[in-house]
């Protein structure tokens, strides 16, 4: 705004200078006309001409002054008009900046809320127990057939984060109420007549199963499940009656699980 005020003052001074210059020119013209008239007039009429000159000069000056004023008015009007246009543009720019600032403030609020949410989730996540395990059968051969429902014990532990899988019993026990993921794989050489099959059990209840019928060649099967468990619930894999399962150092038959999230 200070720049606009300075510009207005400069323009007004320029207009006044132009007006003064025009007025000086007009006064010189009046003087020249008056001297020329005096030179051509006879001595006898000096008094009359001097008298007339005294009356005519103000009229000429008045006429020239009016003309000068009319010539000064258009530039000043144009400058004021331009200044008004500049002021409108400046006001529009200020309004646009204010709108931008409002949008930025809204974005900052959203970002702050998002950061707060992430912080809360991180804090909750820090309280989550780390639960995950994976184990394989320890045999180099075949288990079965057995005439009972046989609980498989995966003693070859690959990982047991949190220590909630028991390598002596083959049971996983839930440490917290939450949603868990479990998977298991099975393998059978298939050299002898028979079949391979079993199930994933939760607290002694069958959940999902696998089954491979009589075959003269090696076969494999697998399955998985997402379970919601309470604290103390247990999960294990059991071989069906009169079924077989095989493994060797390649670890074909495995049992794995981990906590997805607490609830």
PDB file of C-alpha atoms in Angstrom:
ATOM      1  CA  UNK A   1       0.000   0.000   0.000  1.00  0.00           C
ATOM      2  CA  UNK A   2       2.940   2.373   0.668  1.00  0.00           C
ATOM      3  CA  UNK A   3       4.151   1.799  -2.907  1.00  0.00           C
ATOM      4  CA  UNK A   4       0.731   2.751  -4.285  1.00  0.00           C
ATOM      5  CA  UNK A   5       0.712   5.972  -2.233  1.00  0.00           C
ATOM      6  CA  UNK A   6       4.168   6.933  -3.508  1.00  0.00           C
ATOM      7  CA  UNK A   7       3.099   6.204  -7.070  1.00  0.00           C
ATOM      8  CA  UNK A   8       0.009   8.412  -6.672  1.00  0.00           C
ATOM      9  CA  UNK A   9       2.070  11.317  -5.345  1.00  0.00           C
ATOM     10  CA  UNK A  10       4.587  11.031  -8.190  1.00  0.00           C
ATOM     11  CA  UNK A  11       1.820  11.013 -10.794  1.00  0.00           C
ATOM     12  CA  UNK A  12       0.112  14.058  -9.252  1.00  0.00           C
ATOM     13  CA  UNK A  13       3.408  15.954  -9.197  1.00  0.00           C
ATOM     14  CA  UNK A  14       3.993  15.049 -12.831  1.00  0.00           C
ATOM     15  CA  UNK A  15       0.544  16.350 -13.749  1.00  0.00           C
ATOM     16  CA  UNK A  16       1.099  19.616 -11.883  1.00  0.00           C
ATOM     17  CA  UNK A  17       4.457  20.079 -13.590  1.00  0.00           C
ATOM     18  CA  UNK A  18       2.796  19.654 -16.951  1.00  0.00           C
ATOM     19  CA  UNK A  19       0.145  22.191 -16.025  1.00  0.00           C
ATOM     20  CA  UNK A  20       2.736  24.740 -14.857  1.00  0.00           C
ATOM     21  CA  UNK A  21       4.744  24.268 -18.013  1.00  0.00           C
ATOM     22  CA  UNK A  22       1.630  24.873 -20.121  1.00  0.00           C
ATOM     23  CA  UNK A  23       0.757  27.962 -18.116  1.00  0.00           C
ATOM     24  CA  UNK A  24       4.239  29.487 -18.563  1.00  0.00           C
ATOM     25  CA  UNK A  25       3.993  28.911 -22.303  1.00  0.00           C
ATOM     26  CA  UNK A  26       0.662  30.646 -22.452  1.00  0.00           C
ATOM     27  CA  UNK A  27       1.966  33.595 -20.475  1.00  0.00           C
ATOM     28  CA  UNK A  28       4.901  33.976 -22.892  1.00  0.00           C
ATOM     29  CA  UNK A  29       2.503  33.911 -25.795  1.00  0.00           C
ATOM     30  CA  UNK A  30       0.430  36.652 -24.216  1.00  0.00           C
ATOM     31  CA  UNK A  31       3.555  38.762 -23.710  1.00  0.00           C
ATOM     32  CA  UNK A  32       4.677  38.331 -27.298  1.00  0.00           C
ATOM     33  CA  UNK A  33       1.272  39.307 -28.659  1.00  0.00           C
ATOM     34  CA  UNK A  34       1.190  42.346 -26.440  1.00  0.00           C
ATOM     35  CA  UNK A  35       4.651  43.558 -27.513  1.00  0.00           C
ATOM     36  CA  UNK A  36       3.811  43.052 -31.198  1.00  0.00           C
ATOM     37  CA  UNK A  37       0.657  45.093 -30.865  1.00  0.00           C
ATOM     38  CA  UNK A  38       2.573  47.879 -29.101  1.00  0.00           C
ATOM     39  CA  UNK A  39       5.232  47.983 -31.876  1.00  0.00           C
ATOM     40  CA  UNK A  40       2.651  48.467 -34.649  1.00  0.00           C
ATOM     41  CA  UNK A  41       0.646  51.123 -32.834  1.00  0.00           C
ATOM     42  CA  UNK A  42       1.344  54.853 -33.310  1.00  0.00           C
ATOM     43  CA  UNK A  43       2.551  57.117 -30.542  1.00  0.00           C
ATOM     44  CA  UNK A  44      -0.726  58.934 -30.516  1.00  0.00           C
ATOM     45  CA  UNK A  45      -2.663  55.805 -29.614  1.00  0.00           C
ATOM     46  CA  UNK A  46      -0.248  54.573 -26.890  1.00  0.00           C
ATOM     47  CA  UNK A  47      -2.531  55.529 -24.098  1.00  0.00           C
ATOM     48  CA  UNK A  48      -5.557  53.938 -25.740  1.00  0.00           C
ATOM     49  CA  UNK A  49      -3.688  50.745 -26.648  1.00  0.00           C
ATOM     50  CA  UNK A  50      -2.139  50.554 -23.185  1.00  0.00           C
ATOM     51  CA  UNK A  51      -5.581  50.896 -21.729  1.00  0.00           C
ATOM     52  CA  UNK A  52      -6.949  48.217 -24.034  1.00  0.00           C
ATOM     53  CA  UNK A  53      -3.978  46.011 -23.225  1.00  0.00           C
ATOM     54  CA  UNK A  54      -4.775  46.358 -19.538  1.00  0.00           C
ATOM     55  CA  UNK A  55      -8.313  45.093 -20.153  1.00  0.00           C
ATOM     56  CA  UNK A  56      -7.498  42.403 -22.742  1.00  0.00           C
ATOM     57  CA  UNK A  57      -4.594  40.731 -20.925  1.00  0.00           C
ATOM     58  CA  UNK A  58      -6.715  39.320 -18.110  1.00  0.00           C
ATOM     59  CA  UNK A  59      -9.199  37.989 -20.624  1.00  0.00           C
ATOM     60  CA  UNK A  60      -6.433  36.231 -22.574  1.00  0.00           C
ATOM     61  CA  UNK A  61      -4.885  34.927 -19.373  1.00  0.00           C
ATOM     62  CA  UNK A  62      -8.251  33.708 -18.184  1.00  0.00           C
ATOM     63  CA  UNK A  63      -8.853  31.991 -21.481  1.00  0.00           C
ATOM     64  CA  UNK A  64      -5.426  30.360 -21.461  1.00  0.00           C
ATOM     65  CA  UNK A  65      -5.783  29.342 -17.810  1.00  0.00           C
ATOM     66  CA  UNK A  66      -9.049  27.592 -18.566  1.00  0.00           C
ATOM     67  CA  UNK A  67      -7.473  25.758 -21.478  1.00  0.00           C
ATOM     68  CA  UNK A  68      -4.564  24.663 -19.320  1.00  0.00           C
ATOM     69  CA  UNK A  69      -6.893  23.337 -16.649  1.00  0.00           C
ATOM     70  CA  UNK A  70      -8.876  21.333 -19.198  1.00  0.00           C
ATOM     71  CA  UNK A  71      -5.633  19.881 -20.585  1.00  0.00           C
ATOM     72  CA  UNK A  72      -4.468  18.804 -17.074  1.00  0.00           C
ATOM     73  CA  UNK A  73      -7.669  17.022 -16.137  1.00  0.00           C
ATOM     74  CA  UNK A  74      -7.453  13.924 -18.486  1.00  0.00           C
ATOM     75  CA  UNK A  75      -3.975  12.685 -17.310  1.00  0.00           C
ATOM     76  CA  UNK A  76      -4.924  12.949 -13.627  1.00  0.00           C
ATOM     77  CA  UNK A  77      -8.222  11.185 -14.243  1.00  0.00           C
ATOM     78  CA  UNK A  78      -6.441   8.387 -16.116  1.00  0.00           C
ATOM     79  CA  UNK A  79      -3.897   7.977 -13.323  1.00  0.00           C
ATOM     80  CA  UNK A  80      -6.620   7.816 -10.696  1.00  0.00           C
ATOM     81  CA  UNK A  81      -8.498   5.272 -12.778  1.00  0.00           C
ATOM     82  CA  UNK A  82      -5.386   3.134 -13.138  1.00  0.00           C
ATOM     83  CA  UNK A  83      -4.722   3.398  -9.419  1.00  0.00           C
ATOM     84  CA  UNK A  84      -8.265   2.239  -8.742  1.00  0.00           C
ATOM     85  CA  UNK A  85      -7.751  -0.756 -11.037  1.00  0.00           C
ATOM     86  CA  UNK A  86      -4.485  -1.588  -9.266  1.00  0.00           C
ATOM     87  CA  UNK A  87      -6.224  -1.369  -5.919  1.00  0.00           C
ATOM     88  CA  UNK A  88      -8.899  -3.800  -7.094  1.00  0.00           C
ATOM     89  CA  UNK A  89      -6.243  -6.230  -8.335  1.00  0.00           C
ATOM     90  CA  UNK A  90      -4.396  -5.928  -5.044  1.00  0.00           C
ATOM     91  CA  UNK A  91      -7.594  -6.625  -3.120  1.00  0.00           C
ATOM     92  CA  UNK A  92      -8.253  -9.705  -5.284  1.00  0.00           C
ATOM     93  CA  UNK A  93      -4.707 -10.937  -4.658  1.00  0.00           C
ATOM     94  CA  UNK A  94      -5.135 -10.456  -0.906  1.00  0.00           C
ATOM     95  CA  UNK A  95      -8.397 -12.415  -0.976  1.00  0.00           C
ATOM     96  CA  UNK A  96      -6.744 -15.234  -2.940  1.00  0.00           C
ATOM     97  CA  UNK A  97      -3.899 -15.371  -0.417  1.00  0.00           C
ATOM     98  CA  UNK A  98      -6.377 -15.500   2.446  1.00  0.00           C
ATOM     99  CA  UNK A  99      -8.183 -18.434   0.791  1.00  0.00           C
ATOM    100  CA  UNK A 100      -4.854 -20.201   0.271  1.00  0.00           C
ATOM    101  CA  UNK A 101      -3.956 -19.656   3.926  1.00  0.00           C
ATOM    102  CA  UNK A 102      -7.297 -21.136   4.984  1.00  0.00           C
ATOM    103  CA  UNK A 103      -6.681 -24.219   2.837  1.00  0.00           C
ATOM    104  CA  UNK A 104      -3.181 -24.579   4.259  1.00  0.00           C
ATOM    105  CA  UNK A 105      -4.532 -24.320   7.801  1.00  0.00           C
ATOM    106  CA  UNK A 106      -7.130 -26.996   7.025  1.00  0.00           C
ATOM    107  CA  UNK A 107      -4.435 -29.263   5.566  1.00  0.00           C
ATOM    108  CA  UNK A 108      -2.252 -28.725   8.620  1.00  0.00           C
ATOM    109  CA  UNK A 109      -5.160 -29.695  10.892  1.00  0.00           C
ATOM    110  CA  UNK A 110      -5.770 -32.886   8.889  1.00  0.00           C
ATOM    111  CA  UNK A 111      -2.067 -33.727   8.961  1.00  0.00           C
ATOM    112  CA  UNK A 112      -1.957 -33.110  12.688  1.00  0.00           C
ATOM    113  CA  UNK A 113      -4.955 -35.415  13.201  1.00  0.00           C
ATOM    114  CA  UNK A 114      -3.330 -38.086  11.037  1.00  0.00           C
ATOM    115  CA  UNK A 115      -0.081 -37.814  12.980  1.00  0.00           C
ATOM    116  CA  UNK A 116      -2.027 -38.133  16.207  1.00  0.00           C
ATOM    117  CA  UNK A 117      -3.757 -41.272  14.923  1.00  0.00           C
ATOM    118  CA  UNK A 118      -0.454 -42.788  13.825  1.00  0.00           C
ATOM    119  CA  UNK A 119       1.036 -41.975  17.210  1.00  0.00           C
ATOM    120  CA  UNK A 120      -1.877 -43.640  18.992  1.00  0.00           C
ATOM    121  CA  UNK A 121      -1.618 -46.715  16.776  1.00  0.00           C
ATOM    122  CA  UNK A 122       2.110 -46.861  17.364  1.00  0.00           C
ATOM    123  CA  UNK A 123       1.535 -46.644  21.099  1.00  0.00           C
ATOM    124  CA  UNK A 124      -0.997 -49.466  20.934  1.00  0.00           C
ATOM    125  CA  UNK A 125       1.288 -51.490  18.694  1.00  0.00           C
ATOM    126  CA  UNK A 126       4.061 -51.185  21.269  1.00  0.00           C
ATOM    127  CA  UNK A 127       1.794 -52.977  23.696  1.00  0.00           C
ATOM    128  CA  UNK A 128       1.153 -55.895  21.348  1.00  0.00           C
ATOM    129  CA  UNK A 129       2.886 -59.131  22.212  1.00  0.00           C
ATOM    130  CA  UNK A 130       5.109 -60.482  19.443  1.00  0.00           C
ATOM    131  CA  UNK A 131       3.732 -63.936  18.697  1.00  0.00           C
ATOM    132  CA  UNK A 132       4.881 -66.190  15.824  1.00  0.00           C
ATOM    133  CA  UNK A 133       6.156 -69.727  15.422  1.00  0.00           C
ATOM    134  CA  UNK A 134       7.035 -72.312  12.790  1.00  0.00           C
ATOM    135  CA  UNK A 135       8.098 -75.948  13.260  1.00  0.00           C
ATOM    136  CA  UNK A 136       8.553 -79.152  11.254  1.00  0.00           C
ATOM    137  CA  UNK A 137       8.361 -82.854  11.984  1.00  0.00           C
ATOM    138  CA  UNK A 138      11.669 -84.225  13.289  1.00  0.00           C
ATOM    139  CA  UNK A 139      11.494 -87.623  11.552  1.00  0.00           C
ATOM    140  CA  UNK A 140      13.233 -89.062   8.534  1.00  0.00           C
ATOM    141  CA  UNK A 141      10.549 -91.557   7.598  1.00  0.00           C
ATOM    142  CA  UNK A 142       6.816 -92.093   8.142  1.00  0.00           C
ATOM    143  CA  UNK A 143       4.510 -91.830  11.149  1.00  0.00           C
ATOM    144  CA  UNK A 144       1.539 -94.246  11.271  1.00  0.00           C
ATOM    145  CA  UNK A 145      -0.735 -95.832  10.665  1.00  0.00           C
ATOM    146  CA  UNK A 146      -2.080 -95.462  14.194  1.00  0.00           C
ATOM    147  CA  UNK A 147      -5.426 -96.690  15.497  1.00  0.00           C
ATOM    148  CA  UNK A 148      -6.026 -93.454  17.435  1.00  0.00           C
ATOM    149  CA  UNK A 149      -6.285 -89.754  16.717  1.00  0.00           C
ATOM    150  CA  UNK A 150      -2.598 -88.933  16.946  1.00  0.00           C
ATOM    151  CA  UNK A 151      -1.364 -85.473  18.011  1.00  0.00           C
ATOM    152  CA  UNK A 152       1.613 -84.468  15.879  1.00  0.00           C
ATOM    153  CA  UNK A 153       4.569 -82.948  17.681  1.00  0.00           C
ATOM    154  CA  UNK A 154       6.650 -80.677  15.488  1.00  0.00           C
ATOM    155  CA  UNK A 155       9.930 -80.758  17.398  1.00  0.00           C
ATOM    156  CA  UNK A 156      12.109 -79.212  14.703  1.00  0.00           C
ATOM    157  CA  UNK A 157      11.443 -75.587  15.747  1.00  0.00           C
ATOM    158  CA  UNK A 158      12.328 -72.975  13.118  1.00  0.00           C
ATOM    159  CA  UNK A 159      11.102 -69.989  15.162  1.00  0.00           C
ATOM    160  CA  UNK A 160       9.115 -69.465  18.350  1.00  0.00           C
ATOM    161  CA  UNK A 161       8.800 -65.718  19.002  1.00  0.00           C
ATOM    162  CA  UNK A 162       7.149 -65.191  22.354  1.00  0.00           C
ATOM    163  CA  UNK A 163       7.629 -68.880  23.296  1.00  0.00           C
ATOM    164  CA  UNK A 164       3.936 -69.802  23.046  1.00  0.00           C
ATOM    165  CA  UNK A 165       4.442 -72.961  20.982  1.00  0.00           C
ATOM    166  CA  UNK A 166       5.363 -76.046  23.012  1.00  0.00           C
ATOM    167  CA  UNK A 167       7.805 -78.288  21.115  1.00  0.00           C
ATOM    168  CA  UNK A 168       7.202 -81.126  23.630  1.00  0.00           C
ATOM    169  CA  UNK A 169       3.416 -81.327  23.190  1.00  0.00           C
ATOM    170  CA  UNK A 170       2.875 -79.774  19.725  1.00  0.00           C
ATOM    171  CA  UNK A 171       0.352 -77.286  21.154  1.00  0.00           C
ATOM    172  CA  UNK A 172       0.197 -73.540  20.631  1.00  0.00           C
ATOM    173  CA  UNK A 173      -1.426 -71.576  23.489  1.00  0.00           C
ATOM    174  CA  UNK A 174      -2.852 -68.079  22.854  1.00  0.00           C
ATOM    175  CA  UNK A 175      -1.259 -65.473  25.164  1.00  0.00           C
ATOM    176  CA  UNK A 176      -3.814 -62.711  24.393  1.00  0.00           C
ATOM    177  CA  UNK A 177      -7.330 -62.413  23.063  1.00  0.00           C
ATOM    178  CA  UNK A 178      -6.935 -61.768  19.350  1.00  0.00           C
ATOM    179  CA  UNK A 179      -7.055 -62.946  15.745  1.00  0.00           C
ATOM    180  CA  UNK A 180      -4.448 -65.538  14.709  1.00  0.00           C
ATOM    181  CA  UNK A 181      -3.392 -67.150  11.464  1.00  0.00           C
ATOM    182  CA  UNK A 182      -2.407 -70.851  11.251  1.00  0.00           C
ATOM    183  CA  UNK A 183      -1.218 -73.052   8.417  1.00  0.00           C
ATOM    184  CA  UNK A 184       0.084 -76.596   8.051  1.00  0.00           C
ATOM    185  CA  UNK A 185       1.522 -78.803   5.323  1.00  0.00           C
ATOM    186  CA  UNK A 186       1.729 -82.605   4.992  1.00  0.00           C
ATOM    187  CA  UNK A 187       3.665 -85.086   2.901  1.00  0.00           C
ATOM    188  CA  UNK A 188       3.400 -88.822   2.266  1.00  0.00           C
ATOM    189  CA  UNK A 189       5.776 -91.013   0.279  1.00  0.00           C
ATOM    190  CA  UNK A 190       2.909 -93.146  -1.021  1.00  0.00           C
ATOM    191  CA  UNK A 191       5.041 -96.270  -1.526  1.00  0.00           C
ATOM    192  CA  UNK A 192       2.608 -98.504   0.390  1.00  0.00           C
ATOM    193  CA  UNK A 193      -1.178 -98.721   0.138  1.00  0.00           C
ATOM    194  CA  UNK A 194      -2.859 -96.315   2.499  1.00  0.00           C
ATOM    195  CA  UNK A 195      -3.778 -92.616   2.843  1.00  0.00           C
ATOM    196  CA  UNK A 196      -2.707 -89.444   4.566  1.00  0.00           C
ATOM    197  CA  UNK A 197      -5.064 -87.125   6.399  1.00  0.00           C
ATOM    198  CA  UNK A 198      -5.550 -85.017   9.466  1.00  0.00           C
ATOM    199  CA  UNK A 199      -6.979 -81.771  10.851  1.00  0.00           C
ATOM    200  CA  UNK A 200      -6.212 -78.540  12.669  1.00  0.00           C
ATOM    201  CA  UNK A 201      -7.858 -78.544  16.086  1.00  0.00           C
ATOM    202  CA  UNK A 202      -8.868 -75.688  18.385  1.00  0.00           C
ATOM    203  CA  UNK A 203      -9.511 -76.776  21.985  1.00  0.00           C
ATOM    204  CA  UNK A 204     -10.111 -80.323  20.717  1.00  0.00           C
ATOM    205  CA  UNK A 205     -12.549 -79.203  17.977  1.00  0.00           C
ATOM    206  CA  UNK A 206     -11.812 -79.935  14.326  1.00  0.00           C
ATOM    207  CA  UNK A 207     -11.393 -76.740  12.239  1.00  0.00           C
ATOM    208  CA  UNK A 208      -9.865 -77.500   8.804  1.00  0.00           C
ATOM    209  CA  UNK A 209      -8.365 -80.678   7.321  1.00  0.00           C
ATOM    210  CA  UNK A 210      -6.252 -82.267   4.589  1.00  0.00           C
ATOM    211  CA  UNK A 211      -6.584 -85.688   2.963  1.00  0.00           C
ATOM    212  CA  UNK A 212      -4.649 -87.739   0.365  1.00  0.00           C
ATOM    213  CA  UNK A 213      -6.097 -91.108  -0.696  1.00  0.00           C
ATOM    214  CA  UNK A 214      -4.311 -94.334  -1.784  1.00  0.00           C
ATOM    215  CA  UNK A 215      -1.521 -93.548  -4.169  1.00  0.00           C
ATOM    216  CA  UNK A 216       1.562 -95.193  -5.590  1.00  0.00           C
ATOM    217  CA  UNK A 217       3.515 -91.942  -5.673  1.00  0.00           C
ATOM    218  CA  UNK A 218       4.382 -89.168  -3.238  1.00  0.00           C
ATOM    219  CA  UNK A 219       1.604 -86.717  -2.357  1.00  0.00           C
ATOM    220  CA  UNK A 220       1.254 -83.564  -0.325  1.00  0.00           C
ATOM    221  CA  UNK A 221      -1.522 -81.452   1.158  1.00  0.00           C
ATOM    222  CA  UNK A 222      -2.010 -78.234   3.098  1.00  0.00           C
ATOM    223  CA  UNK A 223      -4.597 -75.974   4.638  1.00  0.00           C
ATOM    224  CA  UNK A 224      -4.863 -72.764   6.719  1.00  0.00           C
ATOM    225  CA  UNK A 225      -7.278 -70.842   8.918  1.00  0.00           C
ATOM    226  CA  UNK A 226      -7.764 -67.485  10.643  1.00  0.00           C
ATOM    227  CA  UNK A 227      -9.089 -67.982  14.171  1.00  0.00           C
ATOM    228  CA  UNK A 228     -10.214 -65.662  16.936  1.00  0.00           C
ATOM    229  CA  UNK A 229      -8.816 -67.023  20.194  1.00  0.00           C
ATOM    230  CA  UNK A 230      -9.292 -66.232  23.841  1.00  0.00           C
ATOM    231  CA  UNK A 231      -6.431 -66.225  26.322  1.00  0.00           C
ATOM    232  CA  UNK A 232      -5.454 -69.849  27.002  1.00  0.00           C
ATOM    233  CA  UNK A 233      -7.053 -71.369  23.885  1.00  0.00           C
ATOM    234  CA  UNK A 234      -4.842 -74.054  22.333  1.00  0.00           C
ATOM    235  CA  UNK A 235      -4.340 -75.149  18.734  1.00  0.00           C
ATOM    236  CA  UNK A 236      -2.580 -78.241  17.334  1.00  0.00           C
ATOM    237  CA  UNK A 237      -2.519 -80.656  14.363  1.00  0.00           C
ATOM    238  CA  UNK A 238      -3.690 -84.275  14.651  1.00  0.00           C
ATOM    239  CA  UNK A 239      -3.276 -87.257  12.344  1.00  0.00           C
ATOM    240  CA  UNK A 240      -6.456 -89.254  11.687  1.00  0.00           C
ATOM    241  CA  UNK A 241      -6.835 -92.897  12.602  1.00  0.00           C
ATOM    242  CA  UNK A 242      -4.962 -95.320  10.320  1.00  0.00           C
ATOM    243  CA  UNK A 243      -3.375 -92.476   8.334  1.00  0.00           C
ATOM    244  CA  UNK A 244       0.274 -91.759   7.551  1.00  0.00           C
ATOM    245  CA  UNK A 245       2.503 -88.716   7.306  1.00  0.00           C
ATOM    246  CA  UNK A 246       6.149 -88.545   6.192  1.00  0.00           C
ATOM    247  CA  UNK A 247       9.102 -86.191   6.269  1.00  0.00           C
ATOM    248  CA  UNK A 248      12.872 -86.007   5.972  1.00  0.00           C
ATOM    249  CA  UNK A 249      15.561 -83.364   6.157  1.00  0.00           C
ATOM    250  CA  UNK A 250      13.707 -81.295   3.533  1.00  0.00           C
ATOM    251  CA  UNK A 251      11.000 -80.503   6.137  1.00  0.00           C
ATOM    252  CA  UNK A 252       7.907 -81.152   4.002  1.00  0.00           C
ATOM    253  CA  UNK A 253       5.458 -81.354   6.929  1.00  0.00           C
ATOM    254  CA  UNK A 254       5.210 -78.172   9.007  1.00  0.00           C
ATOM    255  CA  UNK A 255       2.960 -76.229  11.388  1.00  0.00           C
ATOM    256  CA  UNK A 256       3.051 -72.395  11.627  1.00  0.00           C
ATOM    257  CA  UNK A 257       1.065 -69.550  13.161  1.00  0.00           C
ATOM    258  CA  UNK A 258       1.200 -65.929  14.312  1.00  0.00           C
ATOM    259  CA  UNK A 259      -0.893 -63.175  15.889  1.00  0.00           C
ATOM    260  CA  UNK A 260      -2.556 -60.871  13.364  1.00  0.00           C
ATOM    261  CA  UNK A 261      -3.853 -58.369  15.940  1.00  0.00           C
ATOM    262  CA  UNK A 262      -5.337 -58.354  19.447  1.00  0.00           C
ATOM    263  CA  UNK A 263      -9.032 -57.655  19.969  1.00  0.00           C
TER     264      UNK A 263
END
